[in-house]
Coordinates of C-alpha atoms in Angstrom, one line a residue:
Chain A
X1 CA 124.6 -93.0 -62.1
X2 CA 123.7 -90.6 -59.4
X3 CA 120.8 -88.5 -60.6
X4 CA 120.7 -86.0 -57.8
X5 CA 121.9 -85.2 -54.4
X6 CA 119.6 -83.4 -52.0
X7 CA 120.0 -82.2 -48.5
X8 CA 116.9 -80.9 -46.7
X9 CA 116.0 -80.4 -43.1
X10 CA 113.3 -81.9 -41.0
X11 CA 110.8 -79.3 -42.4
X12 CA 111.6 -80.0 -46.0
X13 CA 113.6 -76.8 -46.5
X14 CA 116.3 -77.5 -49.0
X15 CA 119.8 -76.9 -47.8
X16 CA 121.6 -78.2 -50.9
X17 CA 120.3 -79.5 -54.1
X18 CA 122.4 -80.8 -57.0
X19 CA 120.8 -82.3 -60.1
X20 CA 123.0 -84.1 -62.6
X21 CA 120.4 -84.1 -65.3
X22 CA 118.8 -81.0 -66.7
X23 CA 115.4 -80.6 -64.9
X24 CA 113.5 -77.3 -64.9
X25 CA 113.1 -75.4 -61.7
X26 CA 109.4 -76.2 -61.2
X27 CA 110.0 -79.9 -61.5
X28 CA 113.0 -79.7 -59.2
X29 CA 110.8 -78.1 -56.5
X30 CA 108.1 -80.6 -57.0
X31 CA 110.6 -83.4 -56.7
X32 CA 112.1 -82.1 -53.5
X33 CA 108.6 -81.8 -52.1
X34 CA 107.6 -85.3 -53.2
X35 CA 110.7 -87.0 -51.9
X36 CA 110.5 -85.1 -48.6
X37 CA 106.9 -86.2 -48.1
X38 CA 107.8 -89.8 -48.8
X39 CA 110.8 -89.8 -46.5
X40 CA 109.5 -87.8 -43.5
X41 CA 106.8 -90.4 -42.9
X42 CA 109.3 -93.2 -42.5
X43 CA 110.5 -94.0 -39.0
X44 CA 114.2 -94.5 -38.3
X45 CA 113.6 -98.2 -37.8
X46 CA 112.8 -99.0 -41.4
X47 CA 115.3 -99.4 -44.3
X48 CA 116.9 -96.4 -46.0
X49 CA 115.7 -97.1 -49.5
X50 CA 112.7 -96.0 -51.5
X51 CA 111.7 -97.1 -54.9
X52 CA 110.3 -95.4 -58.0
X53 CA 108.8 -92.1 -57.7
X54 CA 106.6 -91.1 -60.7
X55 CA 108.4 -87.7 -61.1
X56 CA 111.9 -89.2 -61.0
X57 CA 111.5 -91.6 -63.8
X58 CA 109.6 -94.6 -62.5
X59 CA 110.7 -98.0 -61.4
X60 CA 114.4 -97.8 -62.3
X61 CA 114.9 -94.9 -59.9
X62 CA 115.8 -95.5 -56.3
X63 CA 116.1 -93.1 -53.4
X64 CA 118.7 -93.8 -50.8
X65 CA 118.8 -91.6 -47.8
X66 CA 120.3 -91.1 -44.3
X67 CA 118.9 -89.0 -41.5
X68 CA 121.3 -87.2 -39.2
X69 CA 119.9 -84.9 -36.4
X70 CA 118.1 -82.2 -38.3
X71 CA 119.0 -83.1 -41.8
X72 CA 118.2 -85.6 -44.5
X73 CA 120.9 -86.5 -47.0
X74 CA 119.2 -88.0 -50.1
X75 CA 120.8 -89.6 -53.1
X76 CA 118.6 -90.4 -56.1
X77 CA 120.2 -93.0 -58.2
X78 CA 119.5 -95.4 -61.2
X79 CA 119.7 -99.1 -61.1
X80 CA 123.4 -99.4 -61.8
X81 CA 124.4 -98.0 -58.4
X82 CA 124.9 -100.3 -55.4
X83 CA 122.6 -99.4 -52.5
X84 CA 125.0 -100.1 -49.8
X85 CA 127.8 -98.4 -51.7
X86 CA 125.7 -95.2 -51.8
X87 CA 124.8 -95.5 -48.1
X88 CA 128.5 -95.6 -47.3
X89 CA 129.2 -92.8 -49.7
X90 CA 126.7 -90.6 -47.8
X91 CA 128.6 -91.4 -44.7
X92 CA 131.9 -90.5 -46.4
X93 CA 130.4 -87.2 -47.5
X94 CA 129.1 -86.4 -44.1
X95 CA 132.4 -87.3 -42.4
X96 CA 134.2 -85.1 -44.9
X97 CA 131.9 -82.2 -44.1
X98 CA 132.4 -82.9 -40.4
X99 CA 136.2 -82.7 -40.8
X100 CA 136.1 -79.6 -42.9
X101 CA 133.7 -77.7 -40.6
X102 CA 134.6 -79.4 -37.2
X103 CA 131.3 -80.7 -35.9
X104 CA 129.2 -79.9 -38.9
X105 CA 125.6 -78.7 -38.2
X106 CA 122.7 -77.4 -40.3
X107 CA 124.0 -73.8 -39.9
X108 CA 127.3 -74.7 -41.6
X109 CA 125.4 -75.7 -44.7
X110 CA 123.7 -72.3 -44.8
X111 CA 126.7 -70.1 -43.9
X112 CA 129.1 -72.1 -46.0
X113 CA 126.8 -72.9 -48.8
X114 CA 129.5 -72.6 -51.5
X115 CA 132.0 -74.7 -49.6
X116 CA 129.5 -77.5 -49.2
X117 CA 129.0 -77.4 -52.9
X118 CA 132.8 -77.6 -53.4
X119 CA 133.1 -80.6 -51.0
X120 CA 130.3 -82.4 -52.8
X121 CA 132.2 -81.8 -56.0
X122 CA 135.2 -83.6 -54.6
X123 CA 133.0 -86.6 -53.8
X124 CA 130.5 -86.8 -56.6
X125 CA 130.8 -85.1 -59.9
X126 CA 128.5 -85.1 -62.8
X127 CA 126.6 -88.0 -61.2
X128 CA 129.8 -90.1 -60.8
X129 CA 131.6 -91.0 -57.6
X130 CA 134.9 -89.2 -57.9
X131 CA 136.7 -89.9 -54.6
X132 CA 135.9 -92.0 -51.6
X133 CA 139.0 -91.5 -49.5
X134 CA 138.1 -89.0 -46.8
X135 CA 141.6 -87.7 -46.3
X136 CA 142.0 -87.1 -50.1
X137 CA 138.7 -85.3 -50.2
X138 CA 139.5 -83.1 -47.2
X139 CA 143.0 -82.6 -48.6
X140 CA 141.9 -81.2 -51.9
X141 CA 139.2 -79.0 -50.3
X142 CA 141.8 -77.5 -48.0
X143 CA 144.2 -77.0 -50.9
X144 CA 141.5 -75.1 -52.7
X145 CA 140.8 -73.0 -49.6
X146 CA 144.5 -72.1 -49.3
X147 CA 144.3 -70.7 -52.8
X148 CA 141.4 -68.6 -52.0
X149 CA 142.3 -67.5 -48.5
X150 CA 143.8 -64.1 -49.2
X151 CA 141.1 -61.6 -48.7
X152 CA 138.3 -63.6 -47.2
X153 CA 137.8 -63.4 -43.5
X154 CA 137.6 -66.4 -41.2
X155 CA 134.4 -68.3 -40.4
X156 CA 131.8 -66.2 -38.7
X157 CA 130.9 -67.3 -35.2
X158 CA 127.8 -69.4 -35.1
X159 CA 124.9 -68.5 -32.7
X160 CA 124.3 -72.1 -31.8
X161 CA 126.0 -75.4 -32.6
X162 CA 123.8 -78.5 -33.0
X163 CA 125.5 -81.8 -32.5
X164 CA 125.5 -83.7 -35.7
X165 CA 125.3 -87.3 -34.8
X166 CA 124.6 -90.4 -36.6
X167 CA 121.1 -91.6 -36.1
Chain B
X1 CA 131.4 -59.9 -41.6
X2 CA 131.1 -59.2 -45.3
X3 CA 127.8 -58.3 -47.0
X4 CA 127.0 -61.8 -47.9
X5 CA 127.2 -63.1 -44.4
X6 CA 125.0 -60.3 -43.2
X7 CA 122.4 -61.2 -45.7
X8 CA 122.6 -64.9 -44.8
X9 CA 122.2 -64.1 -41.1
X10 CA 119.1 -62.2 -42.0
X11 CA 117.8 -65.1 -44.0
X12 CA 118.6 -67.5 -41.2
X13 CA 117.1 -65.5 -38.4
X14 CA 113.8 -65.2 -40.3
X15 CA 114.0 -68.9 -41.0
X16 CA 114.5 -70.0 -37.5
X17 CA 111.8 -67.8 -35.9
X18 CA 109.4 -69.1 -38.5
X19 CA 110.4 -72.6 -37.8
X20 CA 109.8 -72.4 -34.1
X21 CA 106.3 -71.3 -34.8
X22 CA 105.9 -74.1 -37.3
X23 CA 107.0 -76.7 -34.9
X24 CA 104.0 -75.9 -32.8
X25 CA 101.7 -76.1 -35.8
X26 CA 101.6 -78.6 -38.6
X27 CA 105.1 -79.2 -39.8
X28 CA 104.3 -79.0 -43.5
X29 CA 101.9 -76.1 -43.6
X30 CA 103.0 -72.6 -44.3
X31 CA 106.4 -73.9 -45.6
X32 CA 106.1 -71.7 -48.7
X33 CA 105.6 -68.5 -46.7
X34 CA 108.7 -69.2 -44.7
X35 CA 110.8 -69.4 -47.8
X36 CA 109.2 -66.4 -49.2
X37 CA 110.3 -64.4 -46.2
X38 CA 113.8 -65.9 -46.3
X39 CA 114.6 -65.3 -49.9
X40 CA 111.9 -63.1 -51.3
X41 CA 111.1 -61.7 -54.7
X42 CA 112.4 -58.4 -53.4
X43 CA 115.8 -59.8 -52.7
X44 CA 115.8 -61.2 -56.2
X45 CA 114.9 -57.8 -57.5
X46 CA 117.7 -56.2 -55.4
X47 CA 120.1 -58.8 -56.7
X48 CA 119.1 -58.0 -60.2
X49 CA 120.0 -54.4 -59.6
X50 CA 123.3 -54.9 -57.9
X51 CA 124.5 -57.5 -60.3
X52 CA 124.2 -55.2 -63.3
X53 CA 126.4 -52.5 -61.7
X54 CA 129.4 -52.3 -64.0
X55 CA 131.8 -51.3 -61.3
X56 CA 131.2 -54.4 -59.2
X57 CA 134.5 -56.2 -58.2
X58 CA 134.9 -59.8 -59.1
X59 CA 134.9 -60.7 -55.4
X60 CA 131.5 -59.1 -54.9
X61 CA 130.4 -60.7 -58.1
X62 CA 131.3 -64.1 -56.5
X63 CA 129.0 -63.3 -53.6
X64 CA 126.3 -62.4 -56.1
X65 CA 126.7 -65.8 -57.7
X66 CA 126.3 -67.6 -54.4
X67 CA 123.0 -65.7 -54.0
X68 CA 122.0 -66.6 -57.5
X69 CA 122.7 -70.3 -56.8
X70 CA 120.8 -70.1 -53.6
X71 CA 117.8 -68.4 -55.3
X72 CA 117.8 -71.1 -58.0
X73 CA 117.7 -73.8 -55.3
X74 CA 114.7 -72.0 -53.7
X75 CA 113.0 -72.0 -57.1
X76 CA 113.1 -68.3 -58.1
X77 CA 113.5 -67.0 -61.7
X78 CA 117.2 -66.0 -61.7
X79 CA 117.9 -66.5 -65.4
X80 CA 118.9 -62.9 -65.7
X81 CA 122.2 -63.8 -64.0
X82 CA 123.6 -66.0 -66.8
X83 CA 125.5 -63.3 -68.6
X84 CA 127.2 -62.1 -65.4
X85 CA 128.0 -65.7 -64.4
X86 CA 129.7 -66.1 -67.8
X87 CA 131.6 -62.9 -67.3
X88 CA 132.9 -64.0 -63.9
X89 CA 133.9 -67.4 -65.3
X90 CA 136.0 -65.5 -67.9
X91 CA 137.5 -62.8 -65.8
X92 CA 137.5 -64.2 -62.3
X93 CA 140.7 -63.3 -60.4
X94 CA 140.9 -66.4 -58.2
X95 CA 140.0 -70.0 -58.8
X96 CA 137.0 -69.7 -56.4
X97 CA 135.6 -66.8 -58.4
X98 CA 135.9 -68.6 -61.6
X99 CA 134.3 -71.6 -60.1
X100 CA 131.3 -69.7 -58.7
X101 CA 130.8 -68.3 -62.2
X102 CA 130.9 -71.7 -63.8
X103 CA 128.6 -73.3 -61.3
X104 CA 126.0 -70.5 -61.9
X105 CA 126.6 -70.9 -65.7
X106 CA 125.8 -74.6 -65.6
X107 CA 122.6 -73.9 -63.6
X108 CA 121.4 -71.0 -65.7
X109 CA 122.3 -71.7 -69.3
X110 CA 120.1 -74.0 -71.3
X111 CA 120.5 -75.7 -74.6
X112 CA 120.3 -73.3 -77.5
X113 CA 121.2 -70.2 -75.6
X114 CA 123.3 -67.9 -77.7
X115 CA 125.6 -67.3 -74.8
X116 CA 126.7 -71.0 -75.0
X117 CA 129.3 -70.2 -77.6
X118 CA 131.0 -67.8 -75.2
X119 CA 131.0 -70.6 -72.6
X120 CA 132.8 -72.8 -75.1
X121 CA 135.5 -70.2 -75.6
X122 CA 136.0 -69.7 -71.9
X123 CA 136.2 -73.5 -71.3
X124 CA 138.7 -74.0 -74.1
X125 CA 140.9 -71.3 -72.8
X126 CA 140.9 -72.7 -69.3
X127 CA 141.5 -76.2 -70.5
X128 CA 144.7 -75.1 -72.2
X129 CA 145.8 -73.0 -69.2
X130 CA 149.2 -73.8 -67.7
X131 CA 147.7 -73.4 -64.2
X132 CA 146.2 -76.8 -63.5
X133 CA 143.7 -75.3 -61.1
X134 CA 142.1 -73.6 -64.0
X135 CA 142.1 -76.8 -66.0
X136 CA 140.3 -78.5 -63.0
X137 CA 137.7 -75.8 -62.8
X138 CA 136.9 -76.2 -66.5
X139 CA 136.7 -80.0 -66.1
X140 CA 134.4 -79.8 -63.1
X141 CA 132.0 -77.7 -65.2
X142 CA 132.2 -80.2 -68.1
X143 CA 131.6 -83.1 -65.7
X144 CA 128.1 -81.9 -65.2
X145 CA 127.6 -80.5 -68.7
X146 CA 124.2 -81.1 -70.1
X147 CA 124.4 -78.6 -73.0
X148 CA 124.7 -80.7 -76.2
X149 CA 125.7 -77.7 -78.3
X150 CA 128.8 -77.1 -76.1
X151 CA 130.2 -80.6 -76.1
X152 CA 131.5 -81.2 -79.7
X153 CA 134.0 -78.4 -79.6
X154 CA 135.5 -79.6 -76.3
X155 CA 136.1 -83.3 -76.9
X156 CA 139.6 -82.7 -78.4
X157 CA 140.8 -80.3 -75.6
X158 CA 139.6 -82.8 -73.0
X159 CA 141.5 -85.6 -74.7
X160 CA 144.6 -83.5 -74.6
X161 CA 144.5 -83.1 -70.8
X162 CA 143.8 -86.9 -70.6
X163 CA 147.5 -87.5 -70.1
X164 CA 148.1 -84.5 -67.8
X165 CA 150.8 -85.1 -65.1
X166 CA 148.3 -84.3 -62.3
X167 CA 146.2 -87.2 -61.2
X168 CA 143.3 -84.9 -60.1
X169 CA 143.2 -83.5 -63.7
X170 CA 143.2 -87.0 -65.3
X171 CA 140.4 -88.4 -63.2
X172 CA 138.2 -85.4 -63.9
X173 CA 139.0 -85.7 -67.6
X174 CA 137.8 -89.3 -67.5
X175 CA 134.5 -88.3 -65.9
X176 CA 134.0 -85.4 -68.3
X177 CA 134.3 -87.9 -71.2
X178 CA 131.8 -90.1 -69.5
X179 CA 129.4 -87.2 -69.4
X180 CA 130.1 -86.5 -73.1
X181 CA 129.5 -90.2 -73.9
X182 CA 126.1 -90.1 -72.1
X183 CA 125.1 -87.0 -74.0
X184 CA 126.6 -87.7 -77.4
X185 CA 128.0 -91.2 -77.6
X186 CA 129.3 -90.9 -81.2
X187 CA 131.6 -88.1 -80.2
X188 CA 133.5 -90.3 -77.8
X189 CA 133.4 -93.8 -79.4
X190 CA 136.2 -93.1 -82.0
X191 CA 138.7 -92.6 -79.1
X192 CA 137.9 -95.9 -77.3
X193 CA 141.4 -97.3 -77.5
X194 CA 143.0 -94.2 -76.1
X195 CA 140.4 -94.3 -73.2
X196 CA 141.4 -97.8 -72.3
X197 CA 144.8 -96.5 -71.2
X198 CA 143.0 -94.9 -68.2
X199 CA 142.3 -98.4 -66.9
X200 CA 146.0 -99.0 -66.7
X201 CA 146.7 -95.7 -64.9
X202 CA 149.0 -96.1 -61.9
X203 CA 146.7 -93.9 -59.8
X204 CA 143.7 -95.9 -58.4
X205 CA 141.4 -92.9 -58.5
X206 CA 141.9 -92.5 -62.2
X207 CA 141.4 -96.2 -62.8
X208 CA 138.3 -96.2 -60.7
X209 CA 136.9 -93.3 -62.7
X210 CA 137.7 -95.1 -65.9
X211 CA 135.7 -98.2 -64.6
X212 CA 132.7 -95.8 -64.4
X213 CA 133.2 -94.6 -67.9
X214 CA 133.4 -98.1 -69.3
X215 CA 130.4 -99.3 -67.3
X216 CA 128.5 -96.8 -69.4
X217 CA 130.1 -97.8 -72.7
X218 CA 129.9 -101.5 -72.2
X219 CA 126.2 -101.3 -71.4
X220 CA 125.7 -100.5 -75.1
X221 CA 128.7 -102.2 -76.6
X222 CA 129.5 -105.3 -74.7
X223 CA 130.5 -107.4 -77.8
X224 CA 133.1 -104.9 -79.0
X225 CA 134.8 -104.7 -75.6
X226 CA 135.6 -108.2 -74.7
X227 CA 139.3 -107.3 -74.5
X228 CA 138.4 -105.6 -71.2
X229 CA 138.0 -109.0 -69.5
X230 CA 141.7 -109.6 -68.7
X231 CA 142.2 -106.0 -67.7
X232 CA 139.3 -106.2 -65.2
X233 CA 140.5 -109.5 -63.9
X234 CA 143.9 -107.9 -63.1
X235 CA 142.3 -104.9 -61.5
X236 CA 140.0 -106.8 -59.2
X237 CA 142.8 -109.2 -58.3
X238 CA 145.0 -106.3 -57.3
X239 CA 142.2 -104.8 -55.2
X240 CA 141.2 -108.0 -53.5
X241 CA 144.8 -108.8 -52.6
X242 CA 145.0 -105.4 -50.9
X243 CA 147.7 -104.0 -53.2
X244 CA 146.1 -100.5 -53.3
X245 CA 147.3 -97.6 -51.1
X246 CA 146.1 -97.6 -47.5
X247 CA 143.6 -94.7 -48.0
X248 CA 141.4 -97.1 -50.1
X249 CA 140.7 -99.3 -47.1
X250 CA 137.2 -98.7 -45.9
X251 CA 136.2 -100.3 -42.6
X252 CA 138.5 -103.2 -43.2
X253 CA 137.5 -103.7 -46.9
X254 CA 139.9 -102.9 -49.7
X255 CA 138.3 -100.3 -51.9
X256 CA 134.7 -101.6 -51.9
X257 CA 133.6 -99.1 -54.4
X258 CA 136.2 -100.2 -56.9
X259 CA 135.3 -103.8 -56.3
X260 CA 131.6 -103.1 -56.9
X261 CA 132.3 -101.3 -60.1
X262 CA 134.6 -104.0 -61.4
X263 CA 132.0 -106.7 -60.6
X264 CA 129.3 -104.6 -62.3
X265 CA 131.3 -104.4 -65.4
X266 CA 132.2 -108.0 -65.3
X267 CA 128.5 -108.9 -65.1
X268 CA 127.9 -106.9 -68.3
X269 CA 130.7 -108.6 -70.1
X270 CA 130.0 -112.2 -68.9
X271 CA 126.3 -112.1 -69.7
X272 CA 125.5 -114.9 -72.2
X273 CA 129.2 -115.5 -72.8
X274 CA 130.4 -118.8 -71.3
X275 CA 134.1 -118.4 -71.9
X276 CA 134.3 -114.9 -70.5
X277 CA 132.2 -116.0 -67.5
X278 CA 134.5 -118.9 -66.9
X279 CA 137.6 -116.7 -67.1
X280 CA 136.2 -114.2 -64.6
X281 CA 134.6 -116.6 -62.1
X282 CA 137.8 -117.4 -60.1
X283 CA 138.5 -113.7 -59.3
X284 CA 134.9 -113.1 -58.5
X285 CA 135.0 -115.9 -56.1
X286 CA 138.2 -114.5 -54.6
X287 CA 136.3 -111.2 -54.0
X288 CA 133.6 -113.3 -52.4
X289 CA 136.0 -115.0 -50.0
X290 CA 137.6 -111.8 -49.1
X291 CA 134.3 -110.1 -48.4
X292 CA 132.7 -113.1 -46.7
X293 CA 134.8 -112.5 -43.6
X294 CA 134.0 -108.8 -43.4
X295 CA 131.2 -106.6 -42.0
X296 CA 129.6 -103.3 -43.1
X297 CA 131.1 -102.4 -46.4
X298 CA 131.7 -106.1 -47.2
X299 CA 128.0 -106.5 -47.7
X300 CA 128.0 -104.2 -50.7
X301 CA 130.7 -106.4 -52.3
X302 CA 128.8 -109.6 -51.4
X303 CA 125.6 -108.2 -52.9
X304 CA 127.4 -107.4 -56.1
X305 CA 129.1 -110.8 -56.2
X306 CA 125.8 -112.6 -56.1
X307 CA 124.3 -110.3 -58.7
X308 CA 127.3 -110.8 -61.0
X309 CA 127.4 -114.6 -60.7
X310 CA 123.7 -114.7 -61.6
X311 CA 124.2 -112.5 -64.6
X312 CA 127.0 -114.7 -65.9
X313 CA 126.3 -117.6 -68.2
X314 CA 123.8 -119.9 -66.3
X315 CA 126.3 -122.8 -66.2
X316 CA 128.5 -120.9 -63.7
X317 CA 125.8 -120.5 -61.0
X318 CA 124.3 -124.0 -61.7
X319 CA 127.6 -125.5 -60.9
X320 CA 128.2 -123.4 -57.8
X321 CA 124.9 -124.2 -56.2
X322 CA 125.5 -127.9 -56.2
X323 CA 127.7 -127.5 -53.1
X324 CA 126.4 -127.3 -49.5
X325 CA 129.7 -125.7 -48.3
X326 CA 129.3 -122.0 -47.6
X327 CA 132.8 -121.5 -48.9
X328 CA 132.0 -122.7 -52.4
X329 CA 128.3 -122.0 -52.7
X330 CA 127.9 -118.2 -52.6
X331 CA 124.1 -118.3 -52.4
X332 CA 124.3 -119.5 -48.9
X333 CA 125.3 -116.0 -47.9
X334 CA 121.9 -114.7 -48.8
X335 CA 120.5 -115.7 -45.4
X336 CA 123.0 -113.4 -43.8
X337 CA 121.1 -110.6 -45.6
X338 CA 117.5 -111.8 -45.5
X339 CA 117.4 -112.9 -41.9
X340 CA 119.4 -109.9 -40.5
X341 CA 118.0 -107.6 -37.9
X342 CA 119.2 -104.6 -39.9
X343 CA 116.3 -103.4 -42.1
X344 CA 118.7 -102.4 -45.0
X345 CA 120.2 -105.8 -45.2
X346 CA 116.8 -107.4 -45.1
X347 CA 115.7 -105.3 -48.0
X348 CA 118.8 -106.2 -49.9
X349 CA 118.2 -109.9 -49.0
X350 CA 114.9 -109.8 -50.8
X351 CA 116.5 -108.0 -53.7
X352 CA 119.1 -110.7 -53.9
X353 CA 116.6 -113.5 -53.9
X354 CA 115.0 -111.7 -56.7
X355 CA 118.3 -111.8 -58.6
X356 CA 118.8 -115.5 -58.3
X357 CA 118.2 -117.3 -61.6
X358 CA 115.1 -119.4 -61.5
X359 CA 117.1 -122.5 -62.5
X360 CA 119.4 -122.1 -59.5
X361 CA 116.7 -122.4 -56.9
X362 CA 117.4 -125.5 -55.0
X363 CA 117.5 -127.1 -51.5
X364 CA 121.3 -126.6 -51.1
X365 CA 120.7 -123.0 -50.1
X366 CA 116.9 -122.3 -50.0
X367 CA 116.0 -123.0 -46.4
X368 CA 113.0 -122.7 -44.2
X369 CA 114.5 -119.8 -42.4
X370 CA 114.7 -117.9 -45.7
X371 CA 111.1 -118.7 -46.3
X372 CA 110.1 -117.4 -42.9
X373 CA 112.1 -114.2 -43.7
X374 CA 110.2 -113.7 -46.9
X375 CA 106.8 -114.2 -45.2
X376 CA 107.8 -111.8 -42.4
X377 CA 109.0 -109.2 -44.8
X378 CA 105.7 -109.4 -46.6
X379 CA 103.9 -108.4 -43.4
X380 CA 106.5 -105.7 -42.6
X381 CA 105.3 -102.2 -41.7
X382 CA 108.0 -100.9 -44.0
X383 CA 106.5 -100.1 -47.4
X384 CA 109.8 -100.4 -49.3
X385 CA 110.5 -103.8 -47.9
X386 CA 107.0 -105.0 -48.7
X387 CA 107.3 -103.7 -52.2
X388 CA 110.5 -105.5 -52.8
X389 CA 109.1 -108.7 -51.4
X390 CA 106.0 -108.5 -53.6
X391 CA 108.3 -108.3 -56.6
X392 CA 110.0 -111.4 -55.4
X393 CA 106.7 -113.2 -54.8
X394 CA 105.8 -112.5 -58.4
X395 CA 109.1 -114.1 -59.5
X396 CA 108.3 -117.2 -57.4
X397 CA 104.9 -117.8 -59.1
X398 CA 104.3 -121.4 -60.1
X399 CA 101.0 -123.2 -60.9
X400 CA 101.1 -124.8 -57.4
X401 CA 101.3 -121.6 -55.4
X402 CA 99.5 -119.2 -57.8
X403 CA 96.3 -119.2 -55.8
X404 CA 98.0 -117.9 -52.7
X405 CA 100.4 -115.5 -54.4
X406 CA 97.8 -113.9 -56.6
X407 CA 95.5 -113.4 -53.6
X408 CA 98.4 -111.8 -51.8
X409 CA 99.2 -109.5 -54.7
X410 CA 95.5 -108.5 -55.0
X411 CA 95.4 -107.6 -51.3
X412 CA 98.5 -105.4 -51.9
X413 CA 96.8 -103.8 -54.9
X414 CA 93.8 -102.7 -53.0
X415 CA 95.8 -101.4 -50.0
X416 CA 98.4 -99.3 -51.8
X417 CA 97.9 -95.6 -52.5
X418 CA 100.8 -95.2 -54.9
X419 CA 99.6 -95.1 -58.6
X420 CA 102.9 -96.4 -59.9
X421 CA 102.8 -99.4 -57.6
X422 CA 99.1 -100.1 -58.4
X423 CA 99.8 -100.2 -62.1
X424 CA 102.7 -102.6 -61.6
X425 CA 100.7 -104.9 -59.3
X426 CA 97.8 -105.0 -61.6
X427 CA 100.0 -105.9 -64.5
X428 CA 101.6 -108.7 -62.4
X429 CA 98.3 -110.1 -61.4
X430 CA 96.9 -110.2 -64.9
X431 CA 100.1 -111.8 -66.3
X432 CA 100.3 -114.2 -63.4
X433 CA 96.7 -115.2 -63.6
X434 CA 97.1 -115.9 -67.3
X435 CA 100.3 -117.9 -67.1
X436 CA 99.7 -119.8 -63.9
X437 CA 96.0 -119.8 -63.4
X438 CA 94.3 -122.9 -62.0
X439 CA 91.5 -123.2 -64.6
X440 CA 89.5 -121.2 -67.0
X441 CA 86.8 -120.8 -64.6
X442 CA 89.1 -119.6 -61.9
X443 CA 90.6 -117.1 -64.3
X444 CA 87.3 -115.7 -65.4
X445 CA 86.0 -115.4 -61.8
X446 CA 89.1 -113.8 -60.3
X447 CA 89.8 -111.4 -63.2
X448 CA 86.1 -110.3 -63.3
X449 CA 86.2 -109.7 -59.6
X450 CA 89.2 -107.6 -60.1
X451 CA 87.7 -105.5 -63.0
X452 CA 84.6 -104.9 -60.9
X453 CA 86.6 -103.8 -57.9
X454 CA 86.6 -100.1 -58.9
X455 CA 90.3 -100.0 -58.2
X456 CA 91.7 -96.8 -59.8
X457 CA 94.3 -98.8 -61.6
X458 CA 91.7 -100.7 -63.6
X459 CA 91.4 -98.8 -66.8
X460 CA 90.1 -99.5 -70.2
X461 CA 93.6 -100.7 -71.1
X462 CA 93.4 -103.4 -68.4
X463 CA 90.0 -104.5 -69.6
X464 CA 91.4 -104.7 -73.2
X465 CA 94.2 -107.0 -72.0
X466 CA 91.7 -109.3 -70.4
X467 CA 89.5 -109.3 -73.6
X468 CA 92.6 -110.3 -75.6
X469 CA 93.2 -113.3 -73.4
X470 CA 89.6 -114.3 -73.6
X471 CA 89.6 -113.9 -77.4
X472 CA 92.6 -116.1 -77.8
X473 CA 90.6 -118.6 -75.8
X474 CA 92.1 -121.8 -74.5
X475 CA 95.8 -121.2 -74.5
X476 CA 97.6 -122.8 -71.7
X477 CA 95.5 -124.7 -69.3

């Protein structure tokens, strides 16, 4: 099971956090901090896995992350998940974001905070992988948007676009 | 730009200017102040005021919800918003408004809150709605439901939408039931037979979700669910033969996630059960052959194949390792992981070696290049890889190599800063020394040196363990 999905930037500021277990706010913040401090020290040349953090529930918990430009995408999972499966899932999630926002960058996650939550809900729900087919994911997000798009204005112009590349 | 965007722009501009300053300073220091400026206690107070205005439209309320969710992420006390979130979930005009209300509800409501009963009512109403988008919104909420006092009243309504004509509804219903099972297993177990229908669903996404549900159930009830074996064989066969829709191809692999899930379930069912293991081995090997040609996503499947075969009844793997042909001996694939230049594959290679049953270690697949890879990983700068390899080393302990390995573990014990890892290593060293020590004299010398080392992991408990061993006296050697 996926225990949580976190996105934070290179400074450790959270951009999206989703916990699939009930954890109180103080522990959540401590967790984000702990994971960030563990991950930010790791160069891009080492593997994308981390094991057991005390806060997270010890040895059975693993942290799987990918680093793109200014953002870290972090999945915290238990032992029943496949490491490589999750790495590919992060890629699917990011590619889906990229298709929905056309060249996604950190600003998109701030400006379209709710949409990012919705896209994640198409990929992972309640700690379970729901869909892995990118066109299906993007399709349902767009369908939802069509339902909403009556009163809301279009996307606001962004001051700067950062390229969002694979490391 | 609406009011929300303006607020966000303000948040962002203060963030970015602060960040530029930070980049010149220490990256981590002053982080808290940045966030205080970005989403301050004042903005929480302001939000508290605007949210309670009775004339607020549902659209504005939705924006308020987004702010609440953001505030929650930043760690502010926003519990006051729960009642408004609930109201919006009830009366939201559009799906998006309802959804924002529900997301905020699931963040802000805790077990035992008296508002939960209202949440139950709202969810029941949405689940029976004729608009399937409303059903989906309710199910999404239930999929991450952690409130145990809400679940019992919703099992029946979720089972009712279990056969909904929309595939997106069905797959979410399956996941909601999985969540219910994790929280309150006895509420779901009576409907097991009905749930098995989802494994035969014509839509792969529903079937895949059902595999996840059963992975959870079989973990606790493998014996009662042996009838899943033929169903799983059929599913995996179908996937491996590429009979799923095109969208499920991922970098040349047919539905790797479904394959991994199937294999995981098969491992649970084949454990300690020779006939089930025998029945499943051919299709597992078929998955192996299909993946052996692939790259990228194929490695996830290969990894799971090896893991599954080693979880099956030992006879299966013992027979397979007799061969020196890479086509029939799957363990030969481990060197593609362990000797890879890719750090992720290397890490998984060590994890795979750790999975192999001790009886199955033999010269047909265990080569010098693997040994070199293990030694190299042990000296790696990557702490994760090193940790994995140390675990493997402990597994490899025998009386012949115990001197070297225990010394290695001791070096690691003294160099690590992580308390969790220290405790684990100390436990391994003590157990290893007891079981595989060279002589009594050696045991006493090395353990006493360890206890005297002032390592923070050495506690009274560790000393008691040693005293126990000494009291029992001569046991093994």
